[in-house]
XYZ file of C-alpha atoms in Angstrom:
570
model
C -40.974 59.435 26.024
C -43.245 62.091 24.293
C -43.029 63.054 21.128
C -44.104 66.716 19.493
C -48.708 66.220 19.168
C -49.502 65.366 15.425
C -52.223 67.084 13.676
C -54.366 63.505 12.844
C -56.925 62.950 10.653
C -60.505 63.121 12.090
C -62.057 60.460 13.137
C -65.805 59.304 13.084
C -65.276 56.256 15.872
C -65.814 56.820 19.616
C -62.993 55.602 20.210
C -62.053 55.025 24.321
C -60.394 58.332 25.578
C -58.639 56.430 28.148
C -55.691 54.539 29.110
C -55.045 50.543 27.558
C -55.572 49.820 31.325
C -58.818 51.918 31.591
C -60.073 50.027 28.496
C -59.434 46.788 30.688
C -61.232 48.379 33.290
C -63.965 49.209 31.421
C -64.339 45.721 30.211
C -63.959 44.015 33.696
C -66.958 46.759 35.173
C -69.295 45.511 31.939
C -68.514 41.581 32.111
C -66.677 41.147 36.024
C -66.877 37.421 35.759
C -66.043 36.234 32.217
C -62.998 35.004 31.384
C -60.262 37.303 30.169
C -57.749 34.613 30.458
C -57.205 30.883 29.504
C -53.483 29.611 30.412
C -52.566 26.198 30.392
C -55.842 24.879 31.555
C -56.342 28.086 34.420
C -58.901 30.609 33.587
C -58.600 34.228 34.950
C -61.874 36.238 35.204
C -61.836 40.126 34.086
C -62.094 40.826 37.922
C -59.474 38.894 38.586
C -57.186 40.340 35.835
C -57.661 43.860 37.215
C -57.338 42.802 40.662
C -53.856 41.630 39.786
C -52.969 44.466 37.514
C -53.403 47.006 40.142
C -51.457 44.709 42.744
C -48.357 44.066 40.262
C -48.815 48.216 39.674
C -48.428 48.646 43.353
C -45.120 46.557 43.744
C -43.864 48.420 40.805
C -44.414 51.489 42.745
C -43.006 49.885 46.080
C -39.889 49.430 44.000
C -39.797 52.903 42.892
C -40.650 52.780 39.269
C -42.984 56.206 38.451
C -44.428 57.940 35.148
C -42.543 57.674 31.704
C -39.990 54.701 33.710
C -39.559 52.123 31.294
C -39.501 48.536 32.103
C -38.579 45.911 29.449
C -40.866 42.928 29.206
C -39.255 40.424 27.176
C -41.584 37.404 27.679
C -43.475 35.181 25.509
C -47.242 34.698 25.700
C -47.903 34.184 29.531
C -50.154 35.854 32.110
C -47.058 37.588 33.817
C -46.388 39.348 30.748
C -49.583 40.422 29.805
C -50.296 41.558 33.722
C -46.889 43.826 33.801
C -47.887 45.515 30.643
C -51.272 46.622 32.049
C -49.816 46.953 35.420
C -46.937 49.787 34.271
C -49.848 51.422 31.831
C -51.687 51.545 34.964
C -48.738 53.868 36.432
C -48.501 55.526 33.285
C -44.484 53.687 33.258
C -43.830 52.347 29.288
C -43.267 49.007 28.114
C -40.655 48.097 26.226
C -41.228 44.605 24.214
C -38.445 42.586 23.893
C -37.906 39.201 22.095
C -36.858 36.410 24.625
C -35.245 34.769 22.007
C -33.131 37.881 21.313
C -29.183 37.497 21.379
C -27.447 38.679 24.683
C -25.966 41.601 22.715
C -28.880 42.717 21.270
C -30.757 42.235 24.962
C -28.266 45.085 25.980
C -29.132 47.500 22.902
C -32.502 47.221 23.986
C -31.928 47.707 27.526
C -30.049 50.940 26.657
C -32.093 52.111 24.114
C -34.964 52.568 26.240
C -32.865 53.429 29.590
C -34.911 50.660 31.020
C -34.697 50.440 34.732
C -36.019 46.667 35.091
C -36.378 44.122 32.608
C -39.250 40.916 32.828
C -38.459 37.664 31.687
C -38.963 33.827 32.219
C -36.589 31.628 34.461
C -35.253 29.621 31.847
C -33.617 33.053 29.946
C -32.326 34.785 33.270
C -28.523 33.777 32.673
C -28.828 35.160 29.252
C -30.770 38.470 30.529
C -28.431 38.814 33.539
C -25.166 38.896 31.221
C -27.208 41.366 29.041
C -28.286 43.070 31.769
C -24.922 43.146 33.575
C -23.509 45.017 30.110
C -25.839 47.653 30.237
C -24.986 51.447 30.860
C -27.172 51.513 33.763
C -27.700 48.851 36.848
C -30.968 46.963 35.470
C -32.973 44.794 38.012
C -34.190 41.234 36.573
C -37.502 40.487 37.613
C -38.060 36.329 37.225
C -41.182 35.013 35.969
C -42.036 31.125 36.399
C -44.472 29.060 34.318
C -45.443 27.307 37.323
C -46.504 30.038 39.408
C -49.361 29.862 36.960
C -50.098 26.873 36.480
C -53.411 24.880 37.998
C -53.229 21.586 40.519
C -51.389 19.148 40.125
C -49.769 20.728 36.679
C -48.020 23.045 38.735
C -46.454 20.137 41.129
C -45.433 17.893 38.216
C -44.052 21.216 36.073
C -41.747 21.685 38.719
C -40.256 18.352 39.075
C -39.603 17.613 35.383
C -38.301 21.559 34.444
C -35.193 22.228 36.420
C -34.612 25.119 33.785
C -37.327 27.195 36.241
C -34.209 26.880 39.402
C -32.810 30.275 39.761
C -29.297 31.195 41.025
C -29.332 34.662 41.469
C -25.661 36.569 41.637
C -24.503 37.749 45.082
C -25.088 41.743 45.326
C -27.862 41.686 42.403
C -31.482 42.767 43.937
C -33.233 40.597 41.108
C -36.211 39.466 42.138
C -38.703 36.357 41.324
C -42.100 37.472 40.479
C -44.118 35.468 42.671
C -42.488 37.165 45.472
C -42.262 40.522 43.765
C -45.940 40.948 43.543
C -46.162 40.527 47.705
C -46.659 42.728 50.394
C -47.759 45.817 48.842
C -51.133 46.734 51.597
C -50.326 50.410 52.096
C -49.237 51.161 48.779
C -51.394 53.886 46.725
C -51.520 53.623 42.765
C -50.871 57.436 41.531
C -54.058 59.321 39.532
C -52.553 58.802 35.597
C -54.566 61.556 33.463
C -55.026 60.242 29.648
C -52.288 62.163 27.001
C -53.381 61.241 23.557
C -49.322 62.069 22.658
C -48.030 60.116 25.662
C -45.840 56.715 24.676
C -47.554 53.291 26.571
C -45.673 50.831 24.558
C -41.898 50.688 22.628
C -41.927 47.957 20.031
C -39.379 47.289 17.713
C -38.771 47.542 13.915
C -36.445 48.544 11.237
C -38.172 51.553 10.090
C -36.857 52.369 6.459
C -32.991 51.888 7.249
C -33.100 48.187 8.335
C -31.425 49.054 11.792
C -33.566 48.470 14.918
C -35.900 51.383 15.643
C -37.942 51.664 18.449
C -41.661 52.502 17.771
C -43.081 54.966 20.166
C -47.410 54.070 20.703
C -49.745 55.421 22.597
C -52.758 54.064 24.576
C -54.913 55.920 21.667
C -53.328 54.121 19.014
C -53.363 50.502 20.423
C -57.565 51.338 21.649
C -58.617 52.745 18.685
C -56.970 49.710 17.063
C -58.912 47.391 19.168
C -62.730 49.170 17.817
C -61.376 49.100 14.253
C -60.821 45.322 14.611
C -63.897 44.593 16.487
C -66.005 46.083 13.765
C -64.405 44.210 10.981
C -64.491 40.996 12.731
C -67.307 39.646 11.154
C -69.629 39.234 14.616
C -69.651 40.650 17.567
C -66.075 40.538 18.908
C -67.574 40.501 22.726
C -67.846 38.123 25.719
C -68.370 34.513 25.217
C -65.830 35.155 21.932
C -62.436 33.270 22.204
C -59.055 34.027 20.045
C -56.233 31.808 20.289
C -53.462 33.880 20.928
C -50.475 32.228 19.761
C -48.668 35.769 17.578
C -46.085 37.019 20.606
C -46.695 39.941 22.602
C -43.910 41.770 21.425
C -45.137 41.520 17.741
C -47.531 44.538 16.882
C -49.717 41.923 15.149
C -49.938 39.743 18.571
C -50.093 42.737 21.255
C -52.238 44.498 18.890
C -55.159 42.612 18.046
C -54.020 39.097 19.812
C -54.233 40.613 22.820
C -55.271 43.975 23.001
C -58.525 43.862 21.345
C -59.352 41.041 22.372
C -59.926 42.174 25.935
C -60.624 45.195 25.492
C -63.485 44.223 23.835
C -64.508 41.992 26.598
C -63.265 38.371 24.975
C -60.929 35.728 26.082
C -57.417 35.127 25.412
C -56.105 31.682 25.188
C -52.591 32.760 25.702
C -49.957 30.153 24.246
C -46.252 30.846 24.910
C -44.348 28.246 22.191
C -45.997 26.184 20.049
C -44.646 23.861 17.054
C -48.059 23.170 14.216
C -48.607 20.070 15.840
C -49.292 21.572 19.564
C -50.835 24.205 17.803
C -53.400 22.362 16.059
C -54.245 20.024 19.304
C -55.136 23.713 21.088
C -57.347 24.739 18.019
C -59.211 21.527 18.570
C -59.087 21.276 22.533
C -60.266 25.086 22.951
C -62.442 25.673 20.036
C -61.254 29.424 19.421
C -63.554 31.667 17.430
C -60.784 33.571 16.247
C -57.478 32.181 14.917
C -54.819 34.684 13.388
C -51.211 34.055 12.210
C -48.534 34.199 9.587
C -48.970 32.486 6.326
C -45.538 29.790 7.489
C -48.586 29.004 10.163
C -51.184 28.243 7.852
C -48.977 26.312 5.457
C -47.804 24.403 8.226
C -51.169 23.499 9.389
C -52.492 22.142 6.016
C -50.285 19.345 6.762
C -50.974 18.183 9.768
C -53.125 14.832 10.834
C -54.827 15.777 13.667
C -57.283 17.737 11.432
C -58.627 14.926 9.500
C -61.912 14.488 9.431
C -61.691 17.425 12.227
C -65.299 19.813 12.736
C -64.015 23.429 12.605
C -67.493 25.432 12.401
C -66.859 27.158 15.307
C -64.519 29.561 13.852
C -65.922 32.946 12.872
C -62.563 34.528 11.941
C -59.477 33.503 10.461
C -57.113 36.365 9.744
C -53.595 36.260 7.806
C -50.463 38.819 8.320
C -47.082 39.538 8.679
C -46.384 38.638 4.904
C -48.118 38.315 1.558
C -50.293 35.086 1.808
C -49.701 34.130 -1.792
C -53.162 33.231 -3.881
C -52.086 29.680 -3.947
C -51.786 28.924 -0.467
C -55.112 31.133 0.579
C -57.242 29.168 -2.201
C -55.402 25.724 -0.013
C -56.620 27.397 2.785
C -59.703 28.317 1.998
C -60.312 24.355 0.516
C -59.096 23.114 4.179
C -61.745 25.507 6.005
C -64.786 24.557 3.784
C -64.244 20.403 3.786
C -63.889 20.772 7.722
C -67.017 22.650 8.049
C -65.985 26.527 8.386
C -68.574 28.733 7.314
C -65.271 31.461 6.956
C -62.239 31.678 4.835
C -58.788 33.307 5.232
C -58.782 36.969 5.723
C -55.685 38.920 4.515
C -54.946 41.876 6.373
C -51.807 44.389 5.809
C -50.059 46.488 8.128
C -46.759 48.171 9.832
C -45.743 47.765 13.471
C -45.729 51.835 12.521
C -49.867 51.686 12.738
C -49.545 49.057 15.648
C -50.192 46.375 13.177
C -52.934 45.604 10.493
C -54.691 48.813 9.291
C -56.200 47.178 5.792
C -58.276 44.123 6.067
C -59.940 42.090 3.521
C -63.540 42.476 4.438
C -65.496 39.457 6.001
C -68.594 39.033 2.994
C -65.541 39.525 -0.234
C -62.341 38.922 -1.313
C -60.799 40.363 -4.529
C -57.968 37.924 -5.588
C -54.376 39.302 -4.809
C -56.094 42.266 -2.516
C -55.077 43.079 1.155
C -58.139 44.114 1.172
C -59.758 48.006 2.575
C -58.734 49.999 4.905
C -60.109 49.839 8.431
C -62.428 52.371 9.912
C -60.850 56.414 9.359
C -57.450 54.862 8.199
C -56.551 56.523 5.171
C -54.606 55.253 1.905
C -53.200 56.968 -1.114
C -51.098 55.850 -3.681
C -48.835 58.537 -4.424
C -45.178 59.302 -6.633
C -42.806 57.780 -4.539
C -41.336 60.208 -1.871
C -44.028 63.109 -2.769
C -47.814 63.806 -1.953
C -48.346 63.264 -5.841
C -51.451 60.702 -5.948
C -52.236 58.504 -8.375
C -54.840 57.655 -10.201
C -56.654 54.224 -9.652
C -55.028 51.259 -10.714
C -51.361 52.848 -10.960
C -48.729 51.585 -8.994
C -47.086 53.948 -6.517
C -45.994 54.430 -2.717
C -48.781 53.558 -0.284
C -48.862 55.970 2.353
C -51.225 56.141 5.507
C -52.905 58.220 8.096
C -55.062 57.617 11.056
C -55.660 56.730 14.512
C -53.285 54.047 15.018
C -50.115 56.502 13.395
C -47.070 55.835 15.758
C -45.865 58.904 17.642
C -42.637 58.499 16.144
C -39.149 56.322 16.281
C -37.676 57.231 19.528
C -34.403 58.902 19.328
C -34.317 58.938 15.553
C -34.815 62.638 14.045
C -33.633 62.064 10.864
C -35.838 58.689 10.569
C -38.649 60.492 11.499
C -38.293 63.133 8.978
C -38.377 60.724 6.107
C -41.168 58.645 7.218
C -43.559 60.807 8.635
C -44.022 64.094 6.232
C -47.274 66.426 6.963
C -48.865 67.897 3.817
C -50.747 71.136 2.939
C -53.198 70.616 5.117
C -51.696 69.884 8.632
C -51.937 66.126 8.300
C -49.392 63.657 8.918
C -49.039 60.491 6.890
C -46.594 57.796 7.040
C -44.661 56.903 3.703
C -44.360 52.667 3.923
C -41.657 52.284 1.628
C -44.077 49.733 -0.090
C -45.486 49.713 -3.803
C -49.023 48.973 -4.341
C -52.354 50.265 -6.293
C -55.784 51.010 -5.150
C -59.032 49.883 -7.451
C -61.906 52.059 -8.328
C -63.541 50.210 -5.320
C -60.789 51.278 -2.925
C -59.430 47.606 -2.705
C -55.471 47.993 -1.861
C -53.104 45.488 -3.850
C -49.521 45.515 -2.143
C -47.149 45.082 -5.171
C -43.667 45.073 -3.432
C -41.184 46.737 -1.484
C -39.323 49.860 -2.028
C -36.839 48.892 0.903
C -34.646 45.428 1.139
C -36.414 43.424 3.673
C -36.323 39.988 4.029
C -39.937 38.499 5.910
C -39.203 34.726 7.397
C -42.275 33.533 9.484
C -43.976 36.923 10.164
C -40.515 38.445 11.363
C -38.887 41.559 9.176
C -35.334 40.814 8.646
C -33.189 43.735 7.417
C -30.252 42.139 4.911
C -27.959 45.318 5.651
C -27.998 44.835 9.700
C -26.819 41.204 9.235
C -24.214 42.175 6.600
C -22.668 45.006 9.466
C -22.543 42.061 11.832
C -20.971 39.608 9.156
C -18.551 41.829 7.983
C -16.597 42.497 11.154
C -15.719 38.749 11.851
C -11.606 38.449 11.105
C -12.500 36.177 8.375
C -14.957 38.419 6.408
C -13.897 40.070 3.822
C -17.585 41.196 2.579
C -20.977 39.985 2.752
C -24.336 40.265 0.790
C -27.611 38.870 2.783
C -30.881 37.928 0.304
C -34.171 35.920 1.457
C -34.679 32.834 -0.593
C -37.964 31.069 -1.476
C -38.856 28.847 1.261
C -42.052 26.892 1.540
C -42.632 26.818 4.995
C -40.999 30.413 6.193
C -41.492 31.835 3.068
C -38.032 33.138 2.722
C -34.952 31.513 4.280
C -32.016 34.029 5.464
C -28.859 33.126 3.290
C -25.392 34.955 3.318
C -23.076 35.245 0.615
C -19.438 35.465 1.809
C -16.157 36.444 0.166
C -13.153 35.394 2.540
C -9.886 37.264 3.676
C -6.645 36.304 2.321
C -5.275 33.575 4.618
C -8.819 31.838 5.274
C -10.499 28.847 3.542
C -13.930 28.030 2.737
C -14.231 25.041 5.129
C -17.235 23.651 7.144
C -15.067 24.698 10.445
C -15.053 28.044 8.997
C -18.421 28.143 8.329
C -19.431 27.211 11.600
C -17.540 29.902 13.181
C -18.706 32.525 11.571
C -22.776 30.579 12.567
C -21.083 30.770 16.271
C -20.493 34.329 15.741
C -23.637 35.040 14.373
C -25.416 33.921 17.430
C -23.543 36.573 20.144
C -25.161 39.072 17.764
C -28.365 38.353 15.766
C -31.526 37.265 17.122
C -32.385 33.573 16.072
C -34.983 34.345 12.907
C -32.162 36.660 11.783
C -29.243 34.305 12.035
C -28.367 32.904 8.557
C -29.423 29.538 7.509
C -27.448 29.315 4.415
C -23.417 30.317 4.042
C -22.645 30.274 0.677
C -18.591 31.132 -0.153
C -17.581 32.912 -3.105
C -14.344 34.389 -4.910
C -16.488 37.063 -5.082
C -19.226 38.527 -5.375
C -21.370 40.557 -8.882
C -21.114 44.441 -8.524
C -23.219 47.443 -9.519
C -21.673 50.011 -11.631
C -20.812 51.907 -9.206
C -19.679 49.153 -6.955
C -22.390 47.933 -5.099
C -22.915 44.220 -4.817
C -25.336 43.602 -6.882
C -28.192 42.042 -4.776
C -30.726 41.735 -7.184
C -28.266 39.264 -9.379
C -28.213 37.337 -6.424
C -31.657 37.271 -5.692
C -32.254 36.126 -9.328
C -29.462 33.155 -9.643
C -31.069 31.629 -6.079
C -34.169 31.467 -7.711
C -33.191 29.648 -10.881
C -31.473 27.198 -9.023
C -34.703 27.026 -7.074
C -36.565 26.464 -10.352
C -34.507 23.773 -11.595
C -34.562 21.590 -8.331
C -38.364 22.176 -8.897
C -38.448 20.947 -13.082
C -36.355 18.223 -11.344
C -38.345 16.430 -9.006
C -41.295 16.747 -11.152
């Protein structure tokens, strides 16, 4: 899981030279008995947390996972997940992070991707994961989580008699285990000495790199720590104990292990960890809890503005609110900003930008200004130019180019993908090595980044990067498909909306039935945020001079049609 040591740029921050566990650790030694943990009304102190990281480390060992193992954790927000990632860091084992929500298919890709030995995941998923599992090149243990097994009295008595989705069948001659039991018996069992490597992969997360097919994203325990003092010093106070951030992004987003999690604790905070949510549950914890820190998607914060429960609602406990995962448009962020002020919020919306390839956000807009249609400046030693696209040509200020970036939180690489590698990460004359984003933006005499567009097609749908080509492979190998062309449409909750164009075989109508098969199909393949929400049937479909379907043409006539359904209800 290594990848060849990258000549980085310098950096003035002290940042921890130690594991993501040993920045726990260092946490739990300065404040033992605050709370690192909120979950469903249960608090878990810092001791507490560490005291169950190193136990869940030693059954990991008793089962005979070592250094550079990999175990997939594909969990939402709970403390299980959160406790196995620190618990195989701990062993100096990587975690792979896996959607739950992920198609059975893709489930197996992951699984041999990563030659994961054991995968994580909740009770109500295991049929799912056990097909997936039961696919995969190599035999893959299932280790069961349950929400109840951490859950306070009585919630835990009256969980379990009203979900029957937490009863467990496991397969005769599988060695799955449940958690709860998992994490037992381990008195004899000695946690191995893990010596920090800067160049070492901790954590796998996923993206589409600049192809659109999934790439795994090799980071290091550097890159996620030096993320979490970046953060902290932005934040606006003193990120620290007594500080709580409702942590509602998922753990296997960059954006929610990243600064969500991450940072938060290892900065000594609390984590109000909240596995699903719809805006109205959502809003009810934001009230209940109080968080200091809120952070989301802009399909979050639109969905918020609309909801009851805030009326007349005291929010002046907040101290940061943070935006990501897509452009927060100047419309919605001046909404936003008009919510926060009328319910007392001495703060308004902070856009930050960023690439699962940096962990997650590396420019932030700073706490004390905003420059309208800015993401903002970079955080502490991460470094932006605006260069030619595809050279180390920069720019002068205010011209549009390719943003490109260096610094501490610079992936180690896509695993198994050489050629990927060697377009996105280029070293220049001087021995450093800076990612090109395959986004378009311009920099101000002030250094204020404005992200423009994207170089690549990408479709973003509630925080999630959607890659039109990947769908279109999957499309166009159902029997009826003939050929496909994917495009995000305007939405106004998600943003965009995922809608395919088809053009038929001979022999097959454009029916509902039909339609619904090839929706059937797509769900044995595509993860549910990438599944199509829109089938649209054509004779066919406009072309590119030299053949291509012409996307773009696409793109325009779905928002005309948006435009006049707009004129027309006003």
């Amino acid at each position: 899981m290594k990848f060849p040591p990258i000549n980085r740029t310098p950096v003035s921050h002290p940042y921890p030279m130690t594991t993501m566990f040993g920045a726990i650790e260092l946490s739990a030694k300065r404040v033992p008995d605050a709370p690192a943990l909120l979950f469903e009304g249960k608090y878990t102190t810092f001791r507490e947390f560490v005291e169950r990281i190193e136990q869940t480390a030693k059954a990991f060992v008793k089962f005979g996972i070592k250094k550079d193992d990999v175990v997939t954790i594909c969990m939402p927000n709970t403390p299980q997940g959160v406790i196995c990632l620190y618990a195989l860091n701990r062993i100096g084992a990587v975690a792979n992070m896996v959607h739950p929500l992920s198609s059975q298919k893709n489930i197996t890709f992951y699984l041999d991707y990563s030659e994961s030995k054991m995968i994580l995941t909740l009770a109500q998923f295991y049929d799912k994961v056990r097909a997936a599992a039961d696919e995969a090149e190599k035999d893959v243990t299932v280790l069961v989580a349950r929400i109840r097994d951490e859950l306070p009295f009585p919630k835990n008595i009256l969980f379990r008699a009203v979900k029957n989705k937490e009863i467990v069948n496991i397969p005769e001659g599988k060695n799955d285990l449940i958690f709860s039991e998992f994490v037992k018996n381990t008195d004899g069992i000695t946690l191995p000495e893990v010596v920090f490597d800067k160049n070492k992969t901790a954590v796998i997360l996923y993206s589409g790199g600049t192809s659109g097919t999934p790439k795994g994203i090799m980071l290091s325990d550097f890159n996620f720590n030096a993320l979490g003092m970046q953060v902290a010093e932005i934040s606006g106070c003193n990120l620290d104990y007594g500080c709580k951030f409702l942590s509602v992004m998922p753990i296997f987003h960059g954006f929610g292990l990243g600064i969500g999690i991450h940072t938060v604790l290892e900065n000594g905070a609390m984590c109000i960890l909240i596995p699903q949510f719809t805006k109205e549950t959502y809003a009810k914890a934001v009230l209940k809890h109080k968080p200091n820190f809120i952070a989301g998607v802009p399909t979050l914060y639109e969905a918020l503005l609309k909801v009851d429960i805030f009326n007349g609602a005291d929010l002046s406990f907040l101290i940061g609110v943070f935006s990501g995962g897509d452009s927060l448009s100047p419309e919605l962020k001046k909404r936003a900003d008009k919510f926060l002020k009328e319910h007392n919020a001495s703060v308004q919306i902070r856009e930050g930008y960023g690439l699962t390839e940096c962990v997650t956000a590396s420019c932030v807009t700073p706490h004390d200004r905003a420059k309208e249609g800015s993401i903002g400046l970079p955080l502490r030693d991460m470094i932006y130019k605006i260069v030619e696209p595809g050279t180390f040509n920069e720019l002068p200020r205010g011209e549009r180019g390719e943003i490109i970036i260096t610094g501490p939180t610079l992936m180690l690489g896509y695993m198994n993908a050489d050629e990927e590698n060697a377009k996105t990460l280029r070293v220049d004359e001087n021995g450093t090595t800076w990612m090109f984003s395959g986004d378009m933006g311009l920099m101000d005499e002030e250094g204020f980044v404005y992200f423009k567009q994207r170089m690549k097609r990408l479709i973003v749908t509630s925080g999630y990067n959607v890659y039109p080509t990947h769908i279109e492979n999957i499309l166009d190998k159902h029997d009826a498909v003939d050929y496909s062309c994917v495009i995000g449409v305007r939405d106004p909750y998600k943003m965009q909306r995922v809608r395919a164009y088809i053009v038929l075989k001979s022999g097959f109508e454009a029916t509902e039935e039909t339609k619904q098969q090839i929706l059937d199909y797509c769900k044995t393949y595509l993860d549910v945020f990438e599944r199509p929400k829109e089938i649209i049937f054509k004779d066919e479909l406009p072309k590119t001079l030299v053949g291509k379907v012409a996307y773009h043409s696409l793109e325009e006539e779905a928002e005309k049609e948006l435009q006049e359904k707009e004129t027309a209800t006003v």
